[in-house]
Short mmCIF file of C-alpha atoms in Angstrom, two decimals:
data_model
loop_
_atom_site.label_atom_id
_atom_site.label_comp_id
_atom_site.label_asym_id
_atom_site.label_seq_id
_atom_site.Cartn_x
_atom_site.Cartn_y
_atom_site.Cartn_z
CA MET A 1 -24.65 -6.19 51.62
CA TYR A 2 -22.94 -6.95 48.32
CA ILE A 3 -19.18 -7.19 48.66
CA ARG A 4 -17.19 -6.87 45.46
CA PRO A 5 -14.41 -9.45 45.13
CA VAL A 6 -10.81 -8.36 45.56
CA PRO A 7 -8.94 -8.66 42.21
CA GLN A 8 -6.52 -11.54 41.89
CA LEU A 9 -2.93 -10.32 42.14
CA VAL A 10 -0.97 -13.36 41.00
CA LEU A 11 2.29 -12.87 39.11
CA SER A 12 2.78 -15.10 36.06
CA ASN A 13 5.88 -17.18 35.46
CA SER A 14 6.72 -15.10 32.38
CA VAL A 15 6.59 -11.88 34.38
CA MET A 16 8.75 -13.36 37.15
CA CYS A 17 11.28 -14.52 34.54
CA ILE A 18 11.55 -10.99 33.10
CA ILE A 19 11.86 -9.52 36.60
CA ALA A 20 14.85 -11.78 37.19
CA VAL A 21 16.47 -10.79 33.90
CA SER A 22 15.93 -7.06 34.39
CA ALA A 23 17.30 -7.22 37.92
CA GLN A 24 20.53 -8.72 36.60
CA CYS A 25 21.04 -6.59 33.44
CA SER A 26 22.71 -3.23 33.42
CA THR A 27 24.16 -1.64 30.29
CA GLY A 28 25.99 1.53 29.40
CA THR A 29 22.84 2.97 27.88
CA GLY A 30 20.95 2.60 31.14
CA ARG A 31 18.28 0.49 29.42
CA VAL A 32 17.58 -3.19 28.99
CA ALA A 33 15.45 -4.44 26.14
CA SER A 34 13.23 -7.00 27.82
CA ASP A 35 11.62 -7.44 24.40
CA ARG A 36 14.67 -9.57 23.46
CA MET A 37 12.76 -12.39 25.11
CA THR A 38 9.97 -11.82 22.59
CA SER A 39 10.51 -12.36 18.88
CA ILE A 40 9.21 -9.81 16.39
CA GLU A 41 6.66 -12.39 15.24
CA GLN A 42 5.39 -12.90 18.81
CA LEU A 43 5.32 -9.15 19.46
CA SER A 44 3.45 -8.56 16.19
CA GLN A 45 0.83 -11.13 17.19
CA MET A 46 0.36 -9.47 20.59
CA VAL A 47 0.07 -6.05 18.95
CA THR A 48 -2.50 -7.39 16.47
CA ARG A 49 -4.65 -8.70 19.32
CA HIS A 50 -4.13 -5.51 21.36
CA LEU A 51 -5.39 -3.35 18.48
CA GLY A 52 -8.27 -5.73 17.84
CA LEU A 53 -7.15 -6.41 14.28
CA ASP A 54 -7.64 -10.17 14.73
CA ALA A 55 -11.41 -9.59 15.02
CA PHE A 56 -11.77 -9.02 11.27
CA SER A 57 -13.08 -11.97 9.24
CA ASP A 58 -11.44 -13.39 6.15
CA GLU A 59 -14.04 -11.60 4.03
CA LEU A 60 -13.22 -8.26 5.61
CA GLN A 61 -9.47 -8.12 6.02
CA TYR A 62 -7.96 -5.16 7.84
CA THR A 63 -4.44 -4.34 6.72
CA THR A 64 -2.01 -1.89 8.27
CA LYS A 65 0.49 0.16 6.30
CA TRP A 66 3.32 -0.65 8.69
CA THR A 67 5.01 -3.52 10.45
CA ILE A 68 7.40 -4.03 13.38
CA PHE A 69 11.05 -4.43 12.43
CA GLU A 70 14.59 -4.37 13.83
CA SER A 71 15.43 -0.67 13.55
CA PRO A 72 18.91 0.44 12.47
CA LEU A 73 18.69 2.90 15.38
CA GLY A 74 18.67 -0.05 17.79
CA GLY A 75 15.84 -2.17 19.17
CA ARG A 76 12.45 -2.41 17.56
CA GLY A 77 10.62 0.19 15.48
CA LEU A 78 7.80 0.62 12.98
CA VAL A 79 8.45 0.73 9.23
CA ALA A 80 6.05 1.69 6.43
CA THR A 81 5.13 -1.25 4.20
CA GLU A 82 3.49 0.99 1.60
CA ASP A 83 3.37 4.71 0.83
CA ILE A 84 1.53 6.68 3.49
CA LYS A 85 -0.17 10.02 2.78
CA THR A 86 -0.37 13.07 5.04
CA GLY A 87 -3.33 12.67 7.38
CA ASP A 88 -3.51 8.86 7.11
CA VAL A 89 -4.44 7.20 10.40
CA LEU A 90 -1.76 4.59 11.15
CA PHE A 91 -3.45 3.08 14.20
CA VAL A 92 -5.60 3.86 17.23
CA ASP A 93 -3.87 2.71 20.41
CA HIS A 94 -5.29 2.38 23.91
CA PRO A 95 -3.36 2.32 27.17
CA LEU A 96 -2.57 -0.90 28.96
CA VAL A 97 -2.46 1.19 32.12
CA TYR A 98 -2.60 4.89 32.94
CA GLY A 99 -2.59 7.19 35.94
CA PRO A 100 -0.99 10.35 37.41
CA ARG A 101 2.30 11.36 35.86
CA CYS A 102 5.37 10.35 37.83
CA ARG A 103 7.24 13.60 38.40
CA ALA A 104 9.44 14.96 41.17
CA ILE A 105 6.86 17.71 41.72
CA VAL A 106 3.42 16.13 41.76
CA GLN A 107 0.16 18.03 41.50
CA ARG A 108 -2.24 17.25 44.33
CA GLY A 109 -5.51 16.10 42.86
CA CYS A 110 -8.27 13.54 42.99
CA THR A 111 -6.99 10.18 41.73
CA VAL A 112 -10.41 9.41 40.22
CA CYS A 113 -11.79 12.56 38.55
CA ARG A 114 -8.40 14.40 38.33
CA LYS A 115 -9.74 17.57 39.98
CA ILE A 116 -6.89 19.68 41.40
CA HIS A 117 -6.63 22.54 43.87
CA SER A 118 -9.93 21.49 45.40
CA ASP A 119 -10.80 22.43 48.98
CA THR A 120 -12.58 19.10 49.30
CA LEU A 121 -9.53 16.84 48.81
CA PHE A 122 -9.14 14.17 51.48
CA LYS A 123 -7.26 10.91 52.00
CA CYS A 124 -8.98 7.56 51.82
CA SER A 125 -8.89 6.06 55.31
CA ARG A 126 -7.94 2.63 53.91
CA CYS A 127 -5.33 3.38 51.22
CA ALA A 128 -4.37 7.09 51.62
CA LEU A 129 -5.14 7.97 47.99
CA LEU A 130 -6.44 11.50 47.47
CA LEU A 131 -10.12 11.92 46.63
CA CYS A 132 -12.44 14.88 46.29
CA SER A 133 -15.90 13.48 46.98
CA GLU A 134 -17.89 10.54 48.28
CA GLN A 135 -18.87 9.78 44.69
CA CYS A 136 -15.21 9.34 43.70
CA GLN A 137 -14.56 7.29 46.82
CA ASN A 138 -17.38 4.89 45.89
CA SER A 139 -16.33 4.61 42.23
CA ASP A 140 -15.13 1.40 40.61
CA VAL A 141 -11.81 3.10 39.81
CA HIS A 142 -11.08 3.81 43.45
CA PHE A 143 -12.34 0.40 44.56
CA SER A 144 -9.78 -1.29 42.32
CA ASP A 145 -6.94 0.97 43.48
CA CYS A 146 -7.88 0.68 47.12
CA SER A 147 -8.25 -3.12 46.92
CA ILE A 148 -4.59 -3.46 45.99
CA ILE A 149 -3.06 -0.92 48.37
CA SER A 150 -5.17 -1.79 51.42
CA CYS A 151 -3.94 -5.40 51.18
CA TRP A 152 -0.47 -4.20 52.20
CA PRO A 153 0.05 -3.75 55.97
CA ASN A 154 0.95 -0.12 56.61
CA LYS A 155 4.09 0.65 58.61
CA VAL A 156 2.86 4.08 59.70
CA PRO A 157 -0.59 5.47 60.50
CA ILE A 158 -2.50 5.77 57.22
CA GLU A 159 -2.85 9.54 57.64
CA ASP A 160 0.96 9.83 57.63
CA VAL A 161 1.38 8.13 54.24
CA ASP A 162 2.84 10.49 51.61
CA ASP A 163 -0.09 10.93 49.20
CA ALA A 164 2.14 12.60 46.57
CA LEU A 165 4.45 9.58 46.53
CA LEU A 166 1.45 7.25 46.33
CA SER A 167 0.14 9.25 43.38
CA ARG A 168 3.51 8.86 41.61
CA ALA A 169 3.38 5.10 42.10
CA LEU A 170 -0.30 4.64 41.23
CA THR A 171 0.12 3.86 37.52
CA SER A 172 2.53 1.03 38.35
CA ILE A 173 0.15 -0.21 41.04
CA ARG A 174 -2.72 -0.35 38.54
CA ALA A 175 -0.66 -2.75 36.39
CA MET A 176 -1.39 -5.37 39.06
CA LEU A 177 -4.89 -5.65 37.53
CA LEU A 178 -3.68 -6.58 34.03
CA ASN A 179 -4.43 -10.05 32.71
CA GLU A 180 -1.77 -12.50 31.54
CA GLU A 181 -1.67 -11.38 27.91
CA GLN A 182 -1.63 -7.70 28.83
CA ARG A 183 1.29 -8.29 31.19
CA ASN A 184 3.17 -10.18 28.51
CA LEU A 185 2.74 -7.24 26.13
CA LEU A 186 3.76 -4.76 28.82
CA THR A 187 6.91 -6.69 29.72
CA SER A 188 7.89 -7.07 26.06
CA LEU A 189 8.70 -3.35 26.04
CA GLN A 190 12.04 -1.79 26.84
CA ALA A 191 12.79 -0.90 30.47
CA HIS A 192 15.25 1.53 32.07
CA VAL A 193 17.52 0.01 34.70
CA LEU A 194 19.55 2.91 36.05
CA PRO A 195 19.12 3.38 39.83
CA GLN A 196 16.92 6.49 39.61
CA HIS A 197 14.15 4.57 37.89
CA GLY A 198 11.61 2.87 40.15
CA SER A 199 12.58 5.05 43.11
CA GLU A 200 8.91 5.75 43.90
CA ILE A 201 8.36 2.05 44.58
CA ARG A 202 11.41 1.80 46.86
CA LYS A 203 10.25 4.83 48.81
CA LEU A 204 6.75 3.40 49.06
CA LYS A 205 8.18 0.56 51.17
CA GLU A 206 8.76 3.09 53.95
CA TYR A 207 4.99 3.23 54.37
CA PHE A 208 3.77 -0.25 53.38
CA ASP A 209 4.97 -3.82 53.85
CA ILE A 210 4.91 -4.85 50.17
CA PRO A 211 5.61 -8.51 49.30
CA ILE A 212 8.97 -8.91 47.56
CA GLN A 213 7.55 -10.35 44.32
CA VAL A 214 5.00 -7.55 44.13
CA GLU A 215 7.73 -4.97 44.77
CA GLN A 216 9.85 -6.43 41.95
CA PHE A 217 6.92 -6.36 39.54
CA LEU A 218 5.99 -2.78 40.46
CA THR A 219 9.61 -1.70 40.03
CA LEU A 220 9.78 -3.32 36.61
CA VAL A 221 6.56 -1.59 35.55
CA ALA A 222 7.88 1.77 36.80
CA CYS A 223 11.05 1.28 34.73
CA ILE A 224 8.99 0.35 31.66
CA LEU A 225 6.78 3.41 32.17
CA ASP A 226 9.80 5.71 32.43
CA ALA A 227 11.07 4.37 29.11
CA ASN A 228 7.78 4.29 27.20
CA ALA A 229 4.87 6.23 28.73
CA PHE A 230 3.21 9.17 26.95
CA GLN A 231 1.71 12.19 28.66
CA ILE A 232 -2.03 12.14 27.98
CA GLY A 233 -3.48 15.38 26.63
CA THR A 234 -6.20 17.18 28.54
CA LEU A 235 -9.35 18.93 27.41
CA TYR A 236 -8.61 22.31 25.84
CA GLY A 237 -7.82 24.75 28.64
CA LYS A 238 -8.92 22.44 31.44
CA LYS A 239 -6.70 22.35 34.51
CA GLU A 240 -6.63 18.87 35.96
CA LEU A 241 -4.24 16.23 37.23
CA SER A 242 -1.77 15.36 34.47
CA LEU A 243 -1.83 11.71 33.41
CA HIS A 244 0.52 9.41 31.55
CA GLY A 245 -0.27 6.10 29.93
CA LEU A 246 1.49 3.09 28.48
CA TYR A 247 0.49 2.84 24.81
CA PRO A 248 2.34 -0.29 23.68
CA VAL A 249 2.17 0.17 19.89
CA SER A 250 3.13 3.85 20.09
CA ALA A 251 5.95 2.89 22.49
CA ILE A 252 7.57 0.78 19.76
CA MET A 253 8.09 3.88 17.57
CA ASN A 254 11.56 5.42 17.73
CA HIS A 255 12.33 9.12 18.15
CA ASN A 256 13.17 11.80 15.64
CA CYS A 257 13.30 15.52 16.45
CA VAL A 258 11.25 16.20 13.31
CA SER A 259 8.70 13.43 13.56
CA ASN A 260 6.67 12.17 10.59
CA THR A 261 3.65 11.43 12.82
CA ARG A 262 1.59 13.11 15.49
CA TYR A 263 -0.70 11.70 18.11
CA SER A 264 -3.91 12.94 19.67
CA PHE A 265 -6.21 11.76 22.45
CA ASN A 266 -9.98 11.49 22.65
CA THR A 267 -12.06 11.62 25.83
CA ASP A 268 -11.67 7.84 26.27
CA SER A 269 -7.88 8.24 26.44
CA GLN A 270 -7.45 6.51 23.07
CA MET A 271 -4.41 7.66 21.13
CA THR A 272 -4.77 8.19 17.38
CA VAL A 273 -1.49 8.26 15.47
CA LYS A 274 -1.54 10.04 12.08
CA ALA A 275 1.06 10.86 9.45
CA VAL A 276 1.94 14.58 9.35
CA LYS A 277 3.80 14.27 6.06
CA PRO A 278 4.15 11.66 3.30
CA ILE A 279 6.06 8.53 4.39
CA GLN A 280 7.54 6.36 1.68
CA ALA A 281 7.39 2.57 1.84
CA GLY A 282 10.49 1.27 3.60
CA SER A 283 10.91 4.43 5.71
CA GLU A 284 10.87 4.25 9.50
CA ILE A 285 7.87 5.76 11.28
CA PHE A 286 8.88 8.15 14.05
CA THR A 287 7.38 9.96 17.01
CA CYS A 288 8.99 12.76 19.03
CA TYR A 289 9.90 12.49 22.72
CA THR A 290 10.78 16.18 23.23
CA GLY A 291 9.44 19.68 22.75
CA MET A 292 9.32 20.56 19.06
CA LEU A 293 10.36 24.17 19.67
CA TRP A 294 13.25 23.41 22.01
CA GLY A 295 16.77 24.09 20.80
CA THR A 296 19.16 21.21 20.16
CA PRO A 297 21.08 21.40 23.48
CA SER A 298 17.80 21.33 25.43
CA ARG A 299 16.36 18.45 23.40
CA ARG A 300 19.48 16.33 23.62
CA LEU A 301 19.88 16.97 27.37
CA HIS A 302 16.24 16.02 27.95
CA LEU A 303 16.60 12.84 25.90
CA TYR A 304 19.80 11.89 27.67
CA SER A 305 18.45 12.46 31.17
CA THR A 306 15.07 10.78 30.59
CA LYS A 307 15.62 8.23 27.79
CA HIS A 308 19.40 7.74 28.11
CA PHE A 309 20.45 8.34 24.52
CA LEU A 310 21.83 11.26 22.53
CA CYS A 311 19.90 11.99 19.36
CA THR A 312 21.91 12.28 16.14
CA CYS A 313 19.08 13.09 13.72
CA ASP A 314 19.54 15.55 10.86
CA ARG A 315 18.06 18.40 12.87
CA CYS A 316 20.41 17.79 15.81
CA ALA A 317 23.39 17.69 13.44
CA ASP A 318 22.50 21.07 11.89
CA PRO A 319 23.83 24.00 14.02
CA THR A 320 21.15 26.31 12.59
CA GLU A 321 18.29 23.79 13.03
CA ARG A 322 17.03 24.40 9.49
CA GLY A 323 17.63 28.11 9.81
CA THR A 324 15.43 28.58 12.90
CA LEU A 325 18.38 29.37 15.24
CA LEU A 326 16.35 28.11 18.21
CA ALA A 327 19.47 27.55 20.33
CA ALA A 328 21.23 30.81 19.33
CA LEU A 329 22.71 33.09 21.98
CA LYS A 330 23.87 36.69 21.64
CA CYS A 331 27.50 37.22 20.73
CA PHE A 332 29.67 37.97 23.79
CA SER A 333 31.33 40.86 21.96
CA SER A 334 29.62 44.14 22.84
CA GLU A 335 30.42 45.46 19.37
CA CYS A 336 28.74 42.59 17.52
CA LEU A 337 25.03 41.97 16.91
CA GLY A 338 25.58 38.41 15.71
CA SER A 339 24.41 35.08 17.15
CA LEU A 340 26.41 32.26 18.70
CA LEU A 341 25.77 28.67 17.58
CA PRO A 342 27.49 25.36 18.42
CA LEU A 343 30.33 24.41 16.11
CA GLN A 344 29.67 20.66 16.40
CA PRO A 345 26.20 20.24 17.91
CA LEU A 346 26.51 16.44 18.22
CA LYS A 347 29.39 16.93 20.68
CA THR A 348 28.11 17.86 24.13
CA ASN A 349 31.24 19.90 25.01
CA THR A 350 31.58 21.74 21.71
CA ALA A 351 32.66 25.36 21.53
CA TRP A 352 30.28 27.94 20.06
CA LYS A 353 31.03 30.45 17.31
CA CYS A 354 29.47 33.78 16.27
CA LEU A 355 27.93 33.73 12.81
CA ASP A 356 29.00 37.34 12.21
CA CYS A 357 32.36 38.07 13.85
CA GLY A 358 33.65 34.50 14.26
CA LEU A 359 34.22 34.82 18.03
CA ARG A 360 34.65 31.41 19.70
CA VAL A 361 33.23 30.81 23.16
CA PRO A 362 34.14 27.76 25.32
CA HIS A 363 31.42 25.30 26.25
CA ASN A 364 31.59 26.11 29.98
CA ASN A 365 30.77 29.77 29.34
CA ILE A 366 27.77 28.73 27.26
CA CYS A 367 26.54 26.46 30.09
CA THR A 368 26.73 29.37 32.51
CA ILE A 369 24.57 31.54 30.26
CA GLN A 370 22.06 28.74 29.64
CA GLY A 371 21.79 28.08 33.38
CA ALA A 372 21.15 31.76 34.07
CA LEU A 373 18.45 31.81 31.38
CA GLY A 374 16.77 28.80 32.96
CA SER A 375 16.71 30.50 36.36
CA LEU A 376 15.39 33.68 34.78
CA VAL A 377 12.50 31.91 33.08
CA GLY A 378 11.79 29.89 36.22
CA SER A 379 11.21 33.11 38.15
CA LEU A 380 8.46 34.35 35.82
CA ASP A 381 4.80 34.37 36.82
CA PHE A 382 3.16 32.73 33.81
CA ASP A 383 -0.34 33.47 35.14
CA ASN A 384 0.27 37.22 34.93
CA VAL A 385 -0.51 38.03 31.29
CA LEU A 386 0.55 41.67 31.47
CA ALA A 387 3.89 40.83 33.09
CA LEU A 388 4.45 38.06 30.55
CA GLU A 389 3.70 40.41 27.68
CA ASN A 390 5.99 43.10 29.07
CA TYR A 391 8.83 40.62 29.59
CA LEU A 392 8.51 39.29 26.05
CA LEU A 393 8.31 42.67 24.36
CA ASN A 394 10.71 44.71 26.48
CA ARG A 395 13.18 42.51 28.35
CA ILE A 396 13.99 39.03 27.16
CA THR A 397 15.50 40.05 23.81
CA LYS A 398 18.09 42.09 25.72
CA TYR A 399 19.61 38.77 26.74
CA VAL A 400 18.96 36.40 23.82
CA PRO A 401 18.15 36.68 20.10
CA LYS A 402 14.48 36.78 19.17
CA THR A 403 14.87 33.34 17.56
CA ASN A 404 15.94 31.68 20.84
CA GLN A 405 13.70 28.94 22.25
CA VAL A 406 13.07 30.98 25.40
CA VAL A 407 11.56 33.79 23.32
CA VAL A 408 9.55 31.32 21.23
CA ASP A 409 8.28 29.60 24.38
CA LEU A 410 7.13 32.93 25.84
CA GLN A 411 5.45 33.74 22.52
CA CYS A 412 3.45 30.51 22.68
CA ARG A 413 2.50 31.05 26.32
CA LEU A 414 1.21 34.51 25.46
CA ILE A 415 -0.63 33.24 22.37
CA TRP A 416 -2.55 30.72 24.50
CA GLU A 417 -3.60 33.47 26.94
CA ILE A 418 -4.57 36.26 24.53
CA GLY A 419 -8.22 35.83 23.61
CA GLU A 420 -8.76 33.25 26.35
CA ALA A 421 -7.72 34.60 29.76
CA GLU A 422 -10.09 36.61 31.94
CA GLY A 423 -9.83 40.27 30.93
CA PHE A 424 -8.06 39.35 27.68
CA ARG A 425 -10.88 37.78 25.69
CA TRP A 426 -11.07 38.59 22.02
CA HIS A 427 -13.75 41.29 22.28
CA GLU A 428 -11.86 42.92 25.19
CA LEU A 429 -8.54 43.30 23.40
CA ALA A 430 -7.25 46.70 22.38
CA ALA A 431 -6.23 46.87 18.72
CA PRO A 432 -2.44 46.76 19.43
CA ARG A 433 -2.80 43.59 21.50
CA LEU A 434 -4.99 41.99 18.84
CA ALA A 435 -2.31 42.82 16.27
CA LEU A 436 0.31 41.35 18.62
CA ALA A 437 -1.57 38.06 18.77
CA GLU A 438 -1.68 37.89 14.99
CA ARG A 439 2.02 38.72 14.69
CA LEU A 440 3.08 36.12 17.26
CA CYS A 441 1.03 33.41 15.56
CA ARG A 442 2.51 34.16 12.14
CA GLY A 443 6.07 34.17 13.47
CA THR A 444 5.71 30.86 15.30
CA LEU A 445 4.03 29.25 12.29
CA ARG A 446 7.01 30.30 10.16
CA THR A 447 9.35 28.58 12.61
CA LEU A 448 7.29 25.37 12.46
CA ALA A 449 7.27 25.48 8.67
CA ALA A 450 11.06 25.86 8.59
CA LEU A 451 11.41 22.81 10.85
CA GLY A 452 9.25 20.75 8.49
CA ALA A 453 6.81 19.90 11.26
CA GLY A 454 3.95 19.11 8.88
CA GLU A 455 0.42 18.91 10.26
CA ALA A 456 1.51 18.86 13.91
CA LEU A 457 -0.88 19.56 16.79
CA LEU A 458 0.95 22.77 17.61
CA ARG A 459 0.40 24.02 14.07
CA GLY A 460 -3.32 23.34 14.35
CA LEU A 461 -3.60 25.33 17.57
CA LEU A 462 -1.59 28.23 16.14
CA LEU A 463 -3.78 28.29 13.02
CA TYR A 464 -6.87 28.38 15.25
CA HIS A 465 -5.54 31.37 17.21
CA LEU A 466 -4.49 33.18 14.03
CA HIS A 467 -7.99 32.60 12.65
CA ALA A 468 -9.56 33.93 15.86
CA ALA A 469 -7.45 37.11 15.71
CA LEU A 470 -8.33 37.70 12.06
CA ALA A 471 -12.03 37.01 12.66
CA GLU A 472 -12.14 39.47 15.54
CA ARG A 473 -10.51 42.13 13.37
CA ALA A 474 -13.07 41.51 10.61
CA ARG A 475 -15.93 41.63 13.12
CA ARG A 476 -14.83 45.04 14.35
CA GLU A 477 -14.14 46.42 10.89
CA PRO A 478 -16.67 44.92 8.42
CA HIS A 479 -15.08 46.76 5.53
CA LEU A 480 -11.99 44.55 5.97
CA TYR A 481 -13.92 41.29 5.72
CA GLU A 482 -13.52 40.76 1.97
CA GLU A 483 -9.79 41.41 2.30
CA LEU A 484 -9.44 38.93 5.18
CA LYS A 485 -12.09 36.43 4.08
CA SER A 486 -9.81 34.01 2.27
CA GLU A 487 -7.32 33.71 5.14
CA ILE A 488 -10.08 33.50 7.77
CA GLU A 489 -11.57 30.56 5.88
CA ASN A 490 -8.26 28.86 5.12
CA THR A 491 -6.92 29.04 8.67
CA ILE A 492 -10.05 27.55 10.25
CA GLU A 493 -10.25 24.82 7.60
CA GLN A 494 -6.63 23.83 8.20
CA ALA A 495 -7.03 24.01 11.97
CA HIS A 496 -10.15 21.85 11.78
CA ASN A 497 -8.42 19.23 9.61
CA ILE A 498 -5.62 18.92 12.17
CA LEU A 499 -7.58 19.20 15.42
CA GLN A 500 -10.86 17.40 14.75
CA GLY A 501 -11.44 14.53 17.18
CA ASP A 502 -8.65 15.68 19.50
CA GLN A 503 -9.70 16.55 23.05
CA ALA A 504 -7.13 19.35 22.90
CA ALA A 505 -9.27 21.06 20.23
CA PRO A 506 -10.94 24.36 21.21
CA PRO A 507 -14.64 23.89 22.03
CA ASP A 508 -15.83 26.32 19.34
CA LEU A 509 -13.74 24.81 16.54
CA ASP A 510 -16.72 23.30 14.71
CA LEU A 511 -18.85 26.41 15.22
CA ARG A 512 -16.18 28.66 13.77
CA ARG A 513 -15.78 26.37 10.79
CA GLN A 514 -19.55 26.30 10.25
CA TYR A 515 -19.99 30.07 10.19
CA LEU A 516 -16.57 31.34 9.14
CA GLY A 517 -15.24 28.48 7.04
CA ALA A 518 -15.33 28.04 3.30
CA GLY A 519 -18.75 27.61 1.71
CA CYS A 520 -20.77 29.37 4.40
CA ASP A 521 -23.59 31.34 2.81
CA THR A 522 -24.75 33.06 6.01
CA PRO A 523 -25.11 36.85 5.58
CA HIS A 524 -22.07 38.75 6.75
CA GLU A 525 -23.85 40.47 9.63
CA GLU A 526 -24.86 37.07 11.07
CA ARG A 527 -21.53 35.29 10.75
CA PHE A 528 -20.01 36.67 13.95
CA PHE A 529 -23.05 36.32 16.22
CA PHE A 530 -21.52 33.50 18.30
CA LEU A 531 -18.22 35.24 19.09
CA HIS A 532 -19.54 37.38 21.96
CA ALA A 533 -21.15 34.35 23.58
CA ASN A 534 -17.88 32.42 23.47
CA ASP A 535 -15.93 35.43 24.70
CA ALA A 536 -18.15 35.86 27.73
CA PRO A 537 -16.76 35.11 31.21
CA GLY A 538 -16.73 31.40 31.89
CA HIS A 539 -15.54 30.42 28.43
CA SER A 540 -11.97 29.31 28.80
CA LYS A 541 -9.57 27.31 26.76
#
């Protein structure tokens, strides 16, 4: 019988040195920049090798349009070295390590194929990781994971090990397999050091006897992941275990609530970073760590609780958020129809003021309303399309203005379901619901445009759904086709430009562009032949 060798799990001197430093450092920001031990020149060399740019010969030089620099925001960042155009690919990153997302509430799923809610899930008898089949159990992925975990003596029977906790810690555990250079790059990144970070590793010690040096390394990796990891996108409409990955070049980018880049993932988990708007030479290149359609209080709270800083970008400083009023609440005066907005949005305890009547409301009262809204939304059944539609159209705007992020979030949730969910596919929609889909798409696209979001992923998906609604209307009423033709073509062309190559792209994106995009000379009666097939049961987003 062939026995595969157990991977070597030796910690390097450089890693042990950084562990010692991070264990001793604690700052008011809750973060320690372990990259202070690495000069920009050294980090740039590691990044060059990581991206494979050193493989180009002298005759075929590959040049980037950016470099690493000391950002005025603090720490490292990326800066444009020449003018960058909308749509330019800045780099294609790949994860040093990836695995299930580390969240308080963890989905139960196979740690190899990511299948969730499967009746076949079982624990490995050697390491307690969840699996769904013998094939996954015998895979190289599981062999590597199991080889690490099964080396640790278990303190409790293996069947009593908390598989959800193990899933949370798995990405850090997989870092044990990195080589010396990969570990050096990983530990050059910033790490959080507040007590809540790395808790999954401390809890894991209740179940396994983990060597102290290994525990320290895993804790460091968990803190680096919390500071830098990106959620990895899934296939369009596919429900599977959510993953996060450590993309070291992308992790160097700083945050802005209106980013000038977007990122997408292919089926190999590679991350492509593109410019969503022109970036002038000398300008910093940003990503976004929060939801684009969240209001300022929600974004800043999220950033503070997860990344330990308060954003002060132009959008955060503008009470109206470029006129979108995403954070607006209804005036407390029963005689006024105006909206409340924060007086000084960069102050967390600021009072709010009505745009119409001037009423001032203390911060504590605003917090009470926001907490009640959160509980209200948390009670909704997002899988019930009819209930979601009824709540959006008939209830939620009784409590908040139609511009509020809660309303916009419900709009997006409904947009993703209409045309896709069972019983709500495009050919099954009544005319009023089809018109609703079109109206919701247009309204949300206007909000994105006001924010200056550029060619963001969300815009591409909204354009796709607007196209689908228009195409269905034209299919039903052929006499409207010439009137709608230009917009049908433009929306699918724009959606295709944004979404192509992204695993989040709808599966019929190319087909729609082929038959309904600009330049198609197929007779009108043949252009819509594929829509019924894609709307049939079994086709899901």
